[in-house]
Short mmCIF file of C-alpha atoms in Angstrom, two decimals:
data_model
loop_
_atom_site.label_atom_id
_atom_site.label_comp_id
_atom_site.label_asym_id
_atom_site.label_seq_id
_atom_site.Cartn_x
_atom_site.Cartn_y
_atom_site.Cartn_z
CA MET A 1 0.00 0.00 0.00
CA GLY A 2 2.93 2.35 0.46
CA LYS A 3 3.09 5.28 2.81
CA GLN A 4 -0.20 7.09 2.70
CA THR A 5 -2.32 9.44 4.72
CA ILE A 6 -5.54 7.89 5.99
CA VAL A 7 -7.98 10.24 7.67
CA LEU A 8 -10.80 8.98 9.88
CA VAL A 9 -13.97 11.07 9.95
CA GLY A 10 -17.32 10.45 11.60
CA PRO A 11 -19.55 11.56 14.44
CA MET A 12 -18.25 12.29 17.90
CA GLY A 13 -17.98 9.19 20.04
CA VAL A 14 -17.83 6.73 17.15
CA GLY A 15 -14.30 5.59 18.07
CA LYS A 16 -12.04 7.39 15.58
CA THR A 17 -9.15 7.64 18.06
CA THR A 18 -9.32 4.02 19.20
CA VAL A 19 -9.76 2.67 15.66
CA GLY A 20 -7.05 5.04 14.41
CA ARG A 21 -4.46 3.85 16.92
CA LYS A 22 -5.07 0.19 16.07
CA LEU A 23 -5.19 0.88 12.32
CA ALA A 24 -1.91 2.81 12.46
CA ALA A 25 -0.26 0.00 14.42
CA SER A 26 -1.53 -2.61 11.93
CA LEU A 27 -0.25 -0.61 8.95
CA GLU A 28 2.97 0.46 10.72
CA LEU A 29 2.12 4.14 10.23
CA ASP A 30 2.33 7.10 12.60
CA PHE A 31 -0.88 8.05 14.41
CA ARG A 32 -2.08 11.59 14.99
CA ASP A 33 -5.27 12.71 16.76
CA THR A 34 -6.27 16.27 15.91
CA ASP A 35 -8.32 16.72 19.11
CA PHE A 36 -5.34 15.57 21.19
CA ILE A 37 -3.05 17.97 19.32
CA PHE A 38 -5.53 20.80 19.92
CA LYS A 39 -5.73 20.03 23.66
CA THR A 40 -1.94 19.93 23.89
CA GLN A 41 -1.61 23.35 22.26
CA TYR A 42 -4.71 25.19 23.53
CA GLY A 43 -6.11 23.29 26.52
CA PRO A 44 -9.41 21.45 26.96
CA ILE A 45 -11.74 21.83 23.98
CA ASP A 46 -14.86 22.39 26.10
CA VAL A 47 -13.14 25.26 27.95
CA PHE A 48 -11.83 26.75 24.69
CA PHE A 49 -15.34 26.56 23.19
CA ALA A 50 -16.83 28.37 26.21
CA GLU A 51 -14.17 31.09 26.28
CA GLN A 52 -13.29 31.60 22.59
CA GLY A 53 -16.30 30.26 20.69
CA GLU A 54 -16.76 27.71 17.93
CA PRO A 55 -15.54 29.84 14.97
CA LYS A 56 -12.13 30.37 16.59
CA PHE A 57 -11.96 26.66 17.46
CA ARG A 58 -12.79 25.64 13.87
CA ALA A 59 -10.14 27.98 12.45
CA LEU A 60 -7.42 26.53 14.69
CA GLU A 61 -8.69 23.00 14.10
CA GLY A 62 -8.31 23.58 10.34
CA VAL A 63 -4.65 24.53 10.75
CA ILE A 64 -4.01 21.47 12.94
CA VAL A 65 -5.74 19.15 10.44
CA GLU A 66 -3.79 20.61 7.53
CA ASP A 67 -0.52 19.94 9.34
CA ALA A 68 -1.59 16.46 10.52
CA ILE A 69 -2.51 15.31 7.01
CA SER A 70 0.61 16.73 5.38
CA LYS A 71 2.64 13.61 6.17
CA PRO A 72 1.93 9.89 5.91
CA GLY A 73 0.04 8.30 8.76
CA VAL A 74 -3.38 7.69 10.23
CA VAL A 75 -5.18 10.82 11.41
CA ALA A 76 -8.23 10.77 13.69
CA THR A 77 -10.24 14.00 13.43
CA GLY A 78 -12.85 15.72 15.55
CA GLY A 79 -16.48 15.13 14.61
CA GLY A 80 -16.95 18.63 13.22
CA VAL A 81 -13.87 18.75 10.99
CA VAL A 82 -16.05 18.41 7.87
CA LEU A 83 -17.90 21.66 8.61
CA SER A 84 -15.07 23.67 7.02
CA GLU A 85 -15.24 23.76 3.23
CA GLN A 86 -11.51 24.55 3.18
CA THR A 87 -10.72 21.46 5.27
CA ARG A 88 -13.00 19.26 3.14
CA GLU A 89 -11.07 20.46 0.09
CA LYS A 90 -7.72 19.56 1.71
CA LEU A 91 -8.99 16.08 2.61
CA LYS A 92 -9.30 15.29 -1.11
CA ASP A 93 -5.54 14.68 -1.20
CA THR A 94 -5.87 11.88 1.38
CA THR A 95 -7.75 8.62 1.80
CA VAL A 96 -10.78 9.42 3.94
CA VAL A 97 -12.49 6.65 5.89
CA TYR A 98 -15.92 7.54 7.23
CA LEU A 99 -16.84 5.55 10.34
CA SER A 100 -20.63 5.46 10.21
CA THR A 101 -22.92 4.18 12.93
CA ASP A 102 -26.57 3.55 13.63
CA GLY A 103 -26.05 5.22 17.03
CA THR A 104 -27.07 2.28 19.21
CA HIS A 105 -24.00 2.50 21.47
CA MET A 106 -23.72 6.28 21.58
CA ALA A 107 -25.56 7.08 24.82
CA GLN A 108 -23.01 5.12 26.85
CA ARG A 109 -20.01 6.55 24.96
CA LEU A 110 -21.21 10.15 25.16
CA SER A 111 -21.59 9.96 28.93
CA GLN A 112 -17.82 9.41 29.23
CA GLY A 113 -16.55 12.77 28.01
CA LYS A 114 -16.94 16.52 27.93
CA ARG A 115 -18.37 17.42 24.56
CA PRO A 116 -19.26 21.10 24.21
CA LEU A 117 -21.99 20.61 21.60
CA ILE A 118 -23.77 17.84 23.53
CA GLN A 119 -25.86 19.53 26.20
CA ASN A 120 -28.98 17.36 25.84
CA GLY A 121 -27.31 13.98 25.42
CA LEU A 122 -28.37 11.64 22.65
CA ALA A 123 -30.92 14.06 21.17
CA ASP A 124 -28.13 16.59 20.43
CA TRP A 125 -25.87 13.86 19.08
CA LYS A 126 -28.57 12.60 16.69
CA ARG A 127 -29.32 16.13 15.42
CA ILE A 128 -25.63 16.96 14.90
CA TYR A 129 -24.97 13.62 13.18
CA ALA A 130 -27.94 14.10 10.84
CA ASP A 131 -26.63 17.57 9.92
CA ARG A 132 -23.07 16.38 9.27
CA LYS A 133 -23.75 12.99 7.66
CA PRO A 134 -23.93 14.35 4.07
CA LEU A 135 -20.54 16.04 4.62
CA TYR A 136 -18.95 12.81 5.89
CA GLU A 137 -20.33 11.03 2.83
CA GLU A 138 -19.03 13.80 0.55
CA VAL A 139 -15.40 13.50 1.70
CA ALA A 140 -15.26 9.72 2.16
CA ASN A 141 -13.40 7.35 -0.15
CA VAL A 142 -14.38 4.43 2.09
CA THR A 143 -17.36 4.04 4.44
CA ILE A 144 -17.29 1.48 7.23
CA ASP A 145 -20.37 0.88 9.38
CA CYS A 146 -18.93 0.16 12.80
CA SER A 147 -22.29 -0.16 14.59
CA GLY A 148 -21.98 -2.65 17.41
CA GLN A 149 -18.98 -4.50 16.04
CA PRO A 150 -15.61 -5.06 17.71
CA ILE A 151 -12.87 -2.54 16.90
CA LYS A 152 -10.74 -5.35 15.50
CA VAL A 153 -13.42 -6.07 12.88
CA THR A 154 -13.65 -2.38 11.94
CA VAL A 155 -9.85 -2.19 11.51
CA THR A 156 -9.83 -5.35 9.36
CA GLU A 157 -12.66 -3.96 7.20
CA ILE A 158 -10.74 -0.70 6.68
CA ILE A 159 -7.56 -2.55 5.69
CA GLU A 160 -9.49 -4.73 3.22
CA ALA A 161 -11.24 -1.69 1.73
CA LEU A 162 -7.91 0.13 1.31
CA LYS A 163 -6.57 -2.75 -0.77
CA LYS A 164 -9.31 -2.31 -3.39
#
């Protein structure tokens, strides 16, 4: 397959970071998580959102994504990365894997973290996912439905899809 840049997109809580780490290890590629990079540089995302607002967050996120995808590796992105037309354009130079889900396991996953756009739990998640789904589909080269399946299966499906 050679050295490539594989970008994971999908809704918050779907498992992009966990899948990304295992995928990178399987393919012997570097792993980068844009949310982790943001937190390292600017502090907790929920605090940044509250103090600086979403537009400022999205602008900085775009710069981080651009840098993260500029070298070979597996890149896990934040759920809202596809909202920027500029970022969607830059993703065209990479292989984008959209991790889709039917949402059945989301309530449990969402309760485990601080997510600034999720104030009303699953109802917010469903609304945000419905809004962003066409954008995920637009940028994706590969779509993997990871609803209720083990991470190992998702990683195997991605690797098989990348071979095609």
